[in-house]
Tab-separated table of N, CA, C and O in Angstrom:
chain	number	residue	atom	x	y	z
V	1	UNK	N	45.323	4.858	22.732
V	1	UNK	CA	45.791	4.227	21.512
V	1	UNK	C	45.775	2.706	21.690
V	1	UNK	O	46.275	2.184	22.641
V	2	UNK	N	45.128	2.052	20.711
V	2	UNK	CA	45.036	0.613	20.782
V	2	UNK	C	46.358	0.001	20.375
V	2	UNK	O	46.862	0.256	19.284
V	3	UNK	N	46.936	-0.782	21.238
V	3	UNK	CA	48.183	-1.468	20.911
V	3	UNK	C	48.098	-2.965	21.230
V	3	UNK	O	47.537	-3.337	22.276
V	4	UNK	N	48.666	-3.776	20.363
V	4	UNK	CA	48.758	-5.192	20.596
V	4	UNK	C	50.227	-5.587	20.454
V	4	UNK	O	50.912	-5.114	19.538
V	5	UNK	N	50.691	-6.429	21.352
V	5	UNK	CA	52.046	-6.901	21.326
V	5	UNK	C	52.087	-8.407	21.396
V	5	UNK	O	51.563	-9.002	22.352
V	6	UNK	N	52.664	-9.038	20.366
V	6	UNK	CA	52.791	-10.469	20.350
V	6	UNK	C	54.151	-10.894	20.950
V	6	UNK	O	55.133	-10.172	20.872
V	7	UNK	N	54.162	-12.056	21.506
V	7	UNK	CA	55.405	-12.657	22.016
V	7	UNK	C	55.280	-14.168	22.002
V	7	UNK	O	54.165	-14.708	21.800
V	8	UNK	N	56.398	-14.842	22.227
V	8	UNK	CA	56.367	-16.281	22.329
V	8	UNK	C	56.891	-17.027	21.121
V	8	UNK	O	56.993	-18.267	21.151
V	9	UNK	N	57.245	-16.309	20.071
V	9	UNK	CA	57.784	-16.968	18.896
V	9	UNK	C	59.215	-17.466	19.174
V	9	UNK	O	59.778	-17.218	20.238
V	10	UNK	N	59.730	-18.216	18.232
V	10	UNK	CA	61.091	-18.745	18.352
V	10	UNK	C	61.350	-19.834	17.366
V	10	UNK	O	60.588	-20.054	16.428
V	11	UNK	N	62.479	-20.517	17.594
V	11	UNK	CA	62.867	-21.641	16.762
V	11	UNK	C	62.523	-22.945	17.467
V	11	UNK	O	62.872	-23.116	18.635
V	12	UNK	N	61.859	-23.837	16.764
V	12	UNK	CA	61.441	-25.106	17.344
V	12	UNK	C	61.585	-26.204	16.315
V	12	UNK	O	61.483	-25.963	15.093
V	13	UNK	N	61.882	-27.389	16.801
V	13	UNK	CA	61.984	-28.565	15.889
V	13	UNK	C	60.618	-29.016	15.449
V	13	UNK	O	59.615	-28.801	16.153
V	14	UNK	N	60.544	-29.664	14.293
V	14	UNK	CA	59.243	-30.245	13.880
V	14	UNK	C	58.703	-31.132	14.961
V	14	UNK	O	59.440	-31.933	15.605
V	15	UNK	N	57.415	-31.020	15.186
V	15	UNK	CA	56.765	-31.780	16.255
V	15	UNK	C	56.718	-31.053	17.578
V	15	UNK	O	56.039	-31.501	18.501
V	16	UNK	N	57.446	-29.949	17.669
V	16	UNK	CA	57.480	-29.184	18.906
V	16	UNK	C	56.292	-28.276	19.116
V	16	UNK	O	55.364	-28.266	18.289
V	17	UNK	N	56.333	-27.515	20.202
V	17	UNK	CA	55.201	-26.657	20.577
V	17	UNK	C	55.692	-25.248	20.911
V	17	UNK	O	56.829	-25.070	21.375
V	18	UNK	N	54.827	-24.303	20.707
V	18	UNK	CA	55.030	-22.936	21.143
V	18	UNK	C	53.683	-22.361	21.571
V	18	UNK	O	52.650	-22.770	21.060
V	19	UNK	N	53.737	-21.414	22.497
V	19	UNK	CA	52.535	-20.662	22.845
V	19	UNK	C	52.764	-19.194	22.586
V	19	UNK	O	53.653	-18.599	23.232
V	20	UNK	N	51.996	-18.636	21.722
V	20	UNK	CA	52.073	-17.208	21.419
V	20	UNK	C	51.108	-16.465	22.317
V	20	UNK	O	50.017	-16.981	22.649
V	21	UNK	N	51.507	-15.265	22.688
V	21	UNK	CA	50.647	-14.391	23.473
V	21	UNK	C	50.428	-13.081	22.732
V	21	UNK	O	51.317	-12.610	22.015
V	22	UNK	N	49.247	-12.530	22.900
V	22	UNK	CA	48.894	-11.235	22.315
V	22	UNK	C	48.326	-10.393	23.449
V	22	UNK	O	47.233	-10.698	23.947
V	23	UNK	N	49.090	-9.396	23.857
V	23	UNK	CA	48.696	-8.564	24.994
V	23	UNK	C	48.239	-7.205	24.496
V	23	UNK	O	48.929	-6.587	23.676
V	24	UNK	N	47.113	-6.752	25.002
V	24	UNK	CA	46.545	-5.454	24.604
V	24	UNK	C	46.863	-4.401	25.630
V	24	UNK	O	46.895	-4.656	26.836
V	25	UNK	N	47.067	-3.192	25.128
V	25	UNK	CA	47.220	-2.058	26.024
V	25	UNK	C	46.487	-0.877	25.395
V	25	UNK	O	46.338	-0.807	24.169
V	26	UNK	N	45.995	0.010	26.253
V	26	UNK	CA	45.279	1.173	25.741
V	26	UNK	C	43.819	0.918	25.473
V	26	UNK	O	43.088	1.841	25.110
V	27	UNK	N	43.373	-0.322	25.643
V	27	UNK	CA	41.962	-0.602	25.457
V	27	UNK	C	41.634	-1.920	26.134
V	27	UNK	O	42.523	-2.715	26.516
V	28	UNK	N	40.342	-2.154	26.316
V	28	UNK	CA	39.886	-3.367	26.967
V	28	UNK	C	39.654	-4.448	25.918
V	28	UNK	O	38.795	-4.283	25.039
V	29	UNK	N	40.400	-5.507	26.010
V	29	UNK	CA	40.402	-6.528	24.975
V	29	UNK	C	39.050	-7.228	24.874
V	29	UNK	O	38.711	-7.745	23.786
V	30	UNK	N	38.272	-7.272	25.950
V	30	UNK	CA	37.071	-8.081	25.905
V	30	UNK	C	35.974	-7.520	25.018
V	30	UNK	O	34.922	-8.130	24.863
V	31	UNK	N	36.226	-6.371	24.397
V	31	UNK	CA	35.266	-5.799	23.446
V	31	UNK	C	35.533	-6.268	22.025
V	31	UNK	O	34.771	-5.976	21.124
V	32	UNK	N	36.624	-7.020	21.838
V	32	UNK	CA	37.053	-7.329	20.489
V	32	UNK	C	37.242	-8.839	20.270
V	32	UNK	O	37.680	-9.569	21.155
V	33	UNK	N	36.897	-9.242	19.045
V	33	UNK	CA	37.397	-10.541	18.592
V	33	UNK	C	38.862	-10.388	18.228
V	33	UNK	O	39.291	-9.280	17.843
V	34	UNK	N	39.627	-11.423	18.373
V	34	UNK	CA	41.037	-11.386	18.039
V	34	UNK	C	41.357	-12.478	17.032
V	34	UNK	O	41.043	-13.659	17.220
V	35	UNK	N	41.948	-12.047	15.934
V	35	UNK	CA	42.369	-12.981	14.906
V	35	UNK	C	43.882	-13.178	14.999
V	35	UNK	O	44.606	-12.221	15.251
V	36	UNK	N	44.322	-14.403	14.751
V	36	UNK	CA	45.738	-14.690	14.594
V	36	UNK	C	46.002	-14.923	13.108
V	36	UNK	O	45.290	-15.691	12.477
V	37	UNK	N	46.995	-14.273	12.590
V	37	UNK	CA	47.350	-14.340	11.181
V	37	UNK	C	48.817	-14.771	11.072
V	37	UNK	O	49.578	-14.639	12.021
V	38	UNK	N	49.165	-15.217	9.914
V	38	UNK	CA	50.596	-15.490	9.653
V	38	UNK	C	50.907	-15.159	8.208
V	38	UNK	O	50.052	-15.200	7.340
V	39	UNK	N	52.152	-14.815	7.997
V	39	UNK	CA	52.648	-14.536	6.669
V	39	UNK	C	54.045	-15.090	6.524
V	39	UNK	O	54.975	-14.687	7.238
V	40	UNK	N	54.191	-15.996	5.583
V	40	UNK	CA	55.482	-16.583	5.258
V	40	UNK	C	56.097	-15.807	4.100
V	40	UNK	O	55.371	-15.182	3.316
V	41	UNK	N	57.421	-15.815	3.939
V	41	UNK	CA	58.060	-15.078	2.867
V	41	UNK	C	57.493	-15.540	1.510
V	41	UNK	O	57.374	-16.717	1.214
V	42	UNK	N	57.120	-14.557	0.688
V	42	UNK	CA	56.603	-14.835	-0.631
V	42	UNK	C	55.206	-15.324	-0.691
V	42	UNK	O	54.695	-15.669	-1.765
V	43	UNK	N	54.530	-15.386	0.459
V	43	UNK	CA	53.141	-15.854	0.509
V	43	UNK	C	52.232	-14.785	1.010
V	43	UNK	O	52.654	-13.859	1.705
V	44	UNK	N	50.945	-14.945	0.744
V	44	UNK	CA	49.970	-13.996	1.230
V	44	UNK	C	49.671	-14.281	2.704
V	44	UNK	O	49.812	-15.386	3.199
V	45	UNK	N	49.257	-13.228	3.373
V	45	UNK	CA	48.846	-13.368	4.763
V	45	UNK	C	47.584	-14.242	4.838
V	45	UNK	O	46.689	-14.105	4.000
V	46	UNK	N	47.519	-15.094	5.842
V	46	UNK	CA	46.341	-15.921	6.024
V	46	UNK	C	45.925	-15.889	7.491
V	46	UNK	O	46.774	-15.808	8.383
V	47	UNK	N	44.636	-15.992	7.707
V	47	UNK	CA	44.143	-16.021	9.070
V	47	UNK	C	44.185	-17.439	9.562
V	47	UNK	O	43.605	-18.357	8.967
V	48	UNK	N	44.843	-17.649	10.653
V	48	UNK	CA	45.048	-18.970	11.237
V	48	UNK	C	43.911	-19.316	12.186
V	48	UNK	O	43.405	-20.464	12.200
V	49	UNK	N	43.446	-18.348	12.947
V	49	UNK	CA	42.432	-18.615	13.953
V	49	UNK	C	41.787	-17.313	14.376
V	49	UNK	O	42.378	-16.240	14.192
V	50	UNK	N	40.608	-17.433	14.952
V	50	UNK	CA	39.941	-16.267	15.526
V	50	UNK	C	39.158	-16.726	16.733
V	50	UNK	O	38.632	-17.841	16.784
V	51	UNK	N	39.072	-15.822	17.704
V	51	UNK	CA	38.293	-16.078	18.897
V	51	UNK	C	37.379	-14.885	19.136
V	51	UNK	O	37.814	-13.743	19.039
V	52	UNK	N	36.109	-15.138	19.425
V	52	UNK	CA	35.152	-14.077	19.631
V	52	UNK	C	35.471	-13.320	20.944
V	52	UNK	O	36.274	-13.791	21.764
V	53	UNK	N	34.818	-12.199	21.104
V	53	UNK	CA	35.138	-11.314	22.245
V	53	UNK	C	34.967	-12.025	23.597
V	53	UNK	O	35.757	-11.844	24.519
V	54	UNK	N	33.914	-12.851	23.681
V	54	UNK	CA	33.651	-13.535	24.940
V	54	UNK	C	34.360	-14.871	25.023
V	54	UNK	O	34.326	-15.537	26.079
V	55	UNK	N	34.970	-15.299	23.914
V	55	UNK	CA	35.670	-16.576	23.940
V	55	UNK	C	34.842	-17.779	23.584
V	55	UNK	O	35.354	-18.903	23.548
V	56	UNK	N	33.551	-17.540	23.367
V	56	UNK	CA	32.655	-18.691	23.134
V	56	UNK	C	32.851	-19.303	21.756
V	56	UNK	O	32.664	-20.534	21.593
V	57	UNK	N	33.169	-18.511	20.782
V	57	UNK	CA	33.315	-19.003	19.420
V	57	UNK	C	34.741	-18.884	18.927
V	57	UNK	O	35.392	-17.868	19.120
V	58	UNK	N	35.184	-19.968	18.249
V	58	UNK	CA	36.530	-19.974	17.700
V	58	UNK	C	36.464	-20.581	16.280
V	58	UNK	O	35.534	-21.347	15.980
V	59	UNK	N	37.412	-20.232	15.484
V	59	UNK	CA	37.541	-20.916	14.201
V	59	UNK	C	39.007	-21.047	13.837
V	59	UNK	O	39.869	-20.333	14.376
V	60	UNK	N	39.276	-21.963	12.917
V	60	UNK	CA	40.654	-22.309	12.576
V	60	UNK	C	40.815	-22.554	11.079
V	60	UNK	O	39.915	-23.054	10.417
V	61	UNK	N	42.006	-22.227	10.595
V	61	UNK	CA	42.405	-22.611	9.260
V	61	UNK	C	42.474	-24.129	9.222
V	61	UNK	O	42.922	-24.786	10.179
V	62	UNK	N	42.048	-24.722	8.122
V	62	UNK	CA	41.959	-26.168	8.031
V	62	UNK	C	43.273	-26.872	8.355
V	62	UNK	O	43.280	-27.933	8.992
V	63	UNK	N	44.378	-26.301	7.923
V	63	UNK	CA	45.673	-26.984	8.089
V	63	UNK	C	46.160	-26.997	9.532
V	63	UNK	O	47.123	-27.710	9.827
V	64	UNK	N	45.522	-26.254	10.425
V	64	UNK	CA	45.972	-26.203	11.807
V	64	UNK	C	44.961	-26.847	12.761
V	64	UNK	O	45.218	-26.951	13.958
V	65	UNK	N	43.827	-27.285	12.231
V	65	UNK	CA	42.816	-27.908	13.089
V	65	UNK	C	43.415	-29.114	13.792
V	65	UNK	O	44.054	-29.942	13.179
V	66	UNK	N	43.150	-29.185	15.095
V	66	UNK	CA	43.671	-30.287	15.882
V	66	UNK	C	45.066	-30.082	16.407
V	66	UNK	O	45.547	-30.842	17.250
V	67	UNK	N	45.747	-29.044	15.921
V	67	UNK	CA	47.128	-28.778	16.355
V	67	UNK	C	47.211	-27.429	17.108
V	67	UNK	O	47.984	-27.310	18.046
V	68	UNK	N	46.416	-26.444	16.692
V	68	UNK	CA	46.435	-25.127	17.294
V	68	UNK	C	45.184	-24.921	18.138
V	68	UNK	O	44.100	-25.387	17.749
V	69	UNK	N	45.325	-24.207	19.233
V	69	UNK	CA	44.194	-23.866	20.073
V	69	UNK	C	44.307	-22.395	20.474
V	69	UNK	O	45.332	-21.979	21.022
V	70	UNK	N	43.248	-21.652	20.210
V	70	UNK	CA	43.195	-20.246	20.612
V	70	UNK	C	42.381	-20.136	21.904
V	70	UNK	O	41.385	-20.841	22.100
V	71	UNK	N	42.821	-19.246	22.777
V	71	UNK	CA	42.105	-19.027	24.033
V	71	UNK	C	42.356	-17.585	24.461
V	71	UNK	O	43.202	-16.885	23.877
V	72	UNK	N	41.594	-17.144	25.438
V	72	UNK	CA	41.799	-15.783	25.912
V	72	UNK	C	41.558	-15.709	27.405
V	72	UNK	O	40.755	-16.471	27.954
V	73	UNK	N	42.233	-14.754	28.009
V	73	UNK	CA	42.032	-14.407	29.414
V	73	UNK	C	41.774	-12.917	29.429
V	73	UNK	O	42.714	-12.112	29.471
V	74	UNK	N	40.523	-12.540	29.423
V	74	UNK	CA	40.195	-11.123	29.366
V	74	UNK	C	40.633	-10.377	30.621
V	74	UNK	O	40.923	-9.185	30.563
V	75	UNK	N	40.696	-11.088	31.732
V	75	UNK	CA	41.191	-10.455	32.946
V	75	UNK	C	42.635	-10.011	32.830
V	75	UNK	O	43.060	-9.056	33.472
V	76	UNK	N	43.410	-10.704	31.987
V	76	UNK	CA	44.802	-10.380	31.739
V	76	UNK	C	44.975	-9.601	30.435
V	76	UNK	O	46.099	-9.336	30.017
V	77	UNK	N	43.860	-9.315	29.778
V	77	UNK	CA	43.921	-8.600	28.485
V	77	UNK	C	44.805	-9.316	27.488
V	77	UNK	O	45.548	-8.703	26.727
V	78	UNK	N	44.735	-10.655	27.462
V	78	UNK	CA	45.638	-11.454	26.678
V	78	UNK	C	44.911	-12.550	25.932
V	78	UNK	O	43.988	-13.158	26.471
V	79	UNK	N	45.353	-12.799	24.705
V	79	UNK	CA	44.873	-13.896	23.902
V	79	UNK	C	46.079	-14.788	23.596
V	79	UNK	O	47.187	-14.301	23.358
V	80	UNK	N	45.856	-16.088	23.618
V	80	UNK	CA	46.916	-17.059	23.394
V	80	UNK	C	46.664	-17.896	22.147
V	80	UNK	O	45.523	-18.104	21.755
V	81	UNK	N	47.736	-18.363	21.560
V	81	UNK	CA	47.670	-19.355	20.494
V	81	UNK	C	48.631	-20.475	20.835
V	81	UNK	O	49.840	-20.271	20.738
V	82	UNK	N	48.082	-21.591	21.271
V	82	UNK	CA	48.887	-22.747	21.602
V	82	UNK	C	49.071	-23.530	20.303
V	82	UNK	O	48.090	-23.922	19.664
V	83	UNK	N	50.331	-23.760	19.953
V	83	UNK	CA	50.645	-24.433	18.704
V	83	UNK	C	51.410	-25.721	19.018
V	83	UNK	O	52.503	-25.660	19.564
V	84	UNK	N	50.832	-26.843	18.694
V	84	UNK	CA	51.448	-28.132	18.924
V	84	UNK	C	51.708	-28.833	17.593
V	84	UNK	O	51.171	-28.454	16.572
V	85	UNK	N	52.528	-29.861	17.641
V	85	UNK	CA	52.839	-30.663	16.455
V	85	UNK	C	53.228	-29.753	15.277
V	85	UNK	O	52.734	-29.925	14.161
V	86	UNK	N	54.094	-28.802	15.574
V	86	UNK	CA	54.473	-27.817	14.533
V	86	UNK	C	55.193	-28.492	13.347
V	86	UNK	O	55.944	-29.465	13.519
V	87	UNK	N	54.943	-27.922	12.194
V	87	UNK	CA	55.517	-28.422	10.946
V	87	UNK	C	56.349	-27.307	10.295
V	87	UNK	O	56.088	-26.127	10.535
V	88	UNK	N	57.286	-27.633	9.455
V	88	UNK	CA	58.073	-26.606	8.769
V	88	UNK	C	57.187	-25.597	8.035
V	88	UNK	O	57.526	-24.418	7.955
V	89	UNK	N	56.067	-26.059	7.519
V	89	UNK	CA	55.176	-25.135	6.782
V	89	UNK	C	54.445	-24.147	7.682
V	89	UNK	O	53.773	-23.256	7.191
V	90	UNK	N	54.584	-24.290	8.968
V	90	UNK	CA	54.017	-23.334	9.934
V	90	UNK	C	54.970	-22.122	10.098
V	90	UNK	O	54.599	-21.164	10.769
V	91	UNK	N	56.142	-22.222	9.548
V	91	UNK	CA	57.114	-21.115	9.648
V	91	UNK	C	56.553	-19.840	9.037
V	91	UNK	O	56.144	-19.849	7.879
V	92	UNK	N	56.532	-18.787	9.812
V	92	UNK	CA	55.968	-17.502	9.342
V	92	UNK	C	56.114	-16.471	10.461
V	92	UNK	O	56.468	-16.836	11.590
V	93	UNK	N	55.829	-15.245	10.106
V	93	UNK	CA	55.606	-14.208	11.151
V	93	UNK	C	54.140	-14.263	11.521
V	93	UNK	O	53.261	-14.249	10.657
V	94	UNK	N	53.885	-14.363	12.807
V	94	UNK	CA	52.501	-14.471	13.310
V	94	UNK	C	52.113	-13.121	13.934
V	94	UNK	O	52.860	-12.503	14.709
V	95	UNK	N	50.928	-12.696	13.566
V	95	UNK	CA	50.363	-11.421	14.034
V	95	UNK	C	49.010	-11.655	14.707
V	95	UNK	O	48.276	-12.557	14.328
V	96	UNK	N	48.682	-10.800	15.648
V	96	UNK	CA	47.322	-10.777	16.153
V	96	UNK	C	46.664	-9.429	15.746
V	96	UNK	O	47.392	-8.433	15.569
V	97	UNK	N	45.379	-9.449	15.608
V	97	UNK	CA	44.658	-8.263	15.193
V	97	UNK	C	43.317	-8.216	15.929
V	97	UNK	O	42.668	-9.259	16.082
V	98	UNK	N	42.897	-7.007	16.297
V	98	UNK	CA	41.624	-6.828	16.966
V	98	UNK	C	40.573	-6.391	15.950
V	98	UNK	O	40.845	-5.524	15.101
V	99	UNK	N	39.401	-6.967	16.055
V	99	UNK	CA	38.290	-6.592	15.157
V	99	UNK	C	36.999	-6.802	15.900
V	99	UNK	O	36.960	-7.430	16.962
V	100	UNK	N	35.928	-6.275	15.343
V	100	UNK	CA	34.645	-6.314	16.042
V	100	UNK	C	34.136	-7.739	16.178
V	100	UNK	O	33.635	-8.165	17.245
V	101	UNK	N	34.181	-8.490	15.083
V	101	UNK	CA	33.699	-9.867	15.064
V	101	UNK	C	34.696	-10.716	14.261
V	101	UNK	O	35.432	-10.165	13.455
V	102	UNK	N	34.643	-11.995	14.449
V	102	UNK	CA	35.525	-12.848	13.655
V	102	UNK	C	35.229	-12.756	12.170
V	102	UNK	O	36.119	-12.927	11.348
V	103	UNK	N	33.980	-12.428	11.801
V	103	UNK	CA	33.656	-12.288	10.370
V	103	UNK	C	34.066	-10.917	9.789
V	103	UNK	O	33.979	-10.721	8.596
V	104	UNK	N	34.462	-10.027	10.663
V	104	UNK	CA	34.823	-8.669	10.205
V	104	UNK	C	36.046	-8.734	9.295
V	104	UNK	O	36.960	-9.535	9.484
V	105	UNK	N	36.079	-7.812	8.334
V	105	UNK	CA	37.209	-7.708	7.401
V	105	UNK	C	37.936	-6.389	7.589
V	105	UNK	O	38.855	-6.064	6.806
V	106	UNK	N	37.565	-5.629	8.587
V	106	UNK	CA	38.303	-4.426	8.970
V	106	UNK	C	38.838	-4.618	10.383
V	106	UNK	O	38.226	-5.281	11.187
V	107	UNK	N	40.006	-4.010	10.622
V	107	UNK	CA	40.702	-4.301	11.858
V	107	UNK	C	41.033	-2.983	12.588
V	107	UNK	O	41.328	-1.967	11.987
V	108	UNK	N	40.911	-3.048	13.904
V	108	UNK	CA	41.135	-1.847	14.697
V	108	UNK	C	42.577	-1.705	15.126
V	108	UNK	O	43.036	-0.596	15.414
V	109	UNK	N	43.299	-2.811	15.200
V	109	UNK	CA	44.679	-2.733	15.621
V	109	UNK	C	45.414	-4.007	15.231
V	109	UNK	O	44.811	-5.084	15.210
V	110	UNK	N	46.684	-3.836	14.902
V	110	UNK	CA	47.558	-4.983	14.600
V	110	UNK	C	48.787	-4.921	15.485
V	110	UNK	O	49.267	-3.856	15.837
V	111	UNK	N	49.288	-6.121	15.827
V	111	UNK	CA	50.544	-6.183	16.525
V	111	UNK	C	51.701	-6.123	15.531
V	111	UNK	O	51.504	-6.062	14.329
V	112	UNK	N	52.923	-6.171	16.059
V	112	UNK	CA	54.090	-6.041	15.215
V	112	UNK	C	54.602	-7.380	14.709
V	112	UNK	O	55.451	-7.438	13.791
V	113	UNK	N	54.097	-8.452	15.240
V	113	UNK	CA	54.443	-9.783	14.767
V	113	UNK	C	55.528	-10.450	15.587
V	113	UNK	O	56.345	-9.798	16.241
V	114	UNK	N	55.504	-11.773	15.584
V	114	UNK	CA	56.541	-12.575	16.241
V	114	UNK	C	56.920	-13.708	15.300
V	114	UNK	O	56.018	-14.350	14.708
V	115	UNK	N	58.192	-13.940	15.143
V	115	UNK	CA	58.691	-14.941	14.174
V	115	UNK	C	58.587	-16.333	14.782
V	115	UNK	O	59.070	-16.590	15.882
V	116	UNK	N	58.017	-17.270	14.005
V	116	UNK	CA	57.985	-18.662	14.349
V	116	UNK	C	58.742	-19.425	13.255
V	116	UNK	O	58.409	-19.292	12.080
V	117	UNK	N	59.780	-20.149	13.649
V	117	UNK	CA	60.549	-20.927	12.697
V	117	UNK	C	60.566	-22.393	13.137
V	117	UNK	O	60.941	-22.686	14.283
V	118	UNK	N	60.124	-23.253	12.252
V	118	UNK	CA	60.084	-24.687	12.553
V	118	UNK	C	61.096	-25.366	11.623
V	118	UNK	O	60.900	-25.401	10.395
V	119	UNK	N	62.124	-25.857	12.230
V	119	UNK	CA	63.219	-26.400	11.437
V	119	UNK	C	64.012	-27.422	12.234
V	119	UNK	O	64.147	-27.247	13.451
V	120	UNK	N	64.499	-28.412	11.571
V	120	UNK	CA	65.373	-29.378	12.228
V	120	UNK	C	66.834	-28.956	12.095
V	120	UNK	O	67.716	-29.623	12.645
């Protein structure tokens, strides 16, 4: 059974940093692209970033370019999202999802989400 578990969320002041982790179990993560998504209350889910299976290709939502960095360690079956210079509008539940390619619109597995709150 494909399972993803996110961690690393929390409460941080504006301008602060967090690193989210997405750990896979039940499957080998290096076969999948991993997308990071977020959903704030009353808003639609949006894809924040994606990293290809080998880690060579990444993409980002425009509003996080230069602040967020996605990376992966396939040996640890883990994908990371480093978030710097956080803003209140980054507040959301963050999810990771496994898919065949970053362009894919179908997903093989979703995590349960981790809350990120940016507030003074």
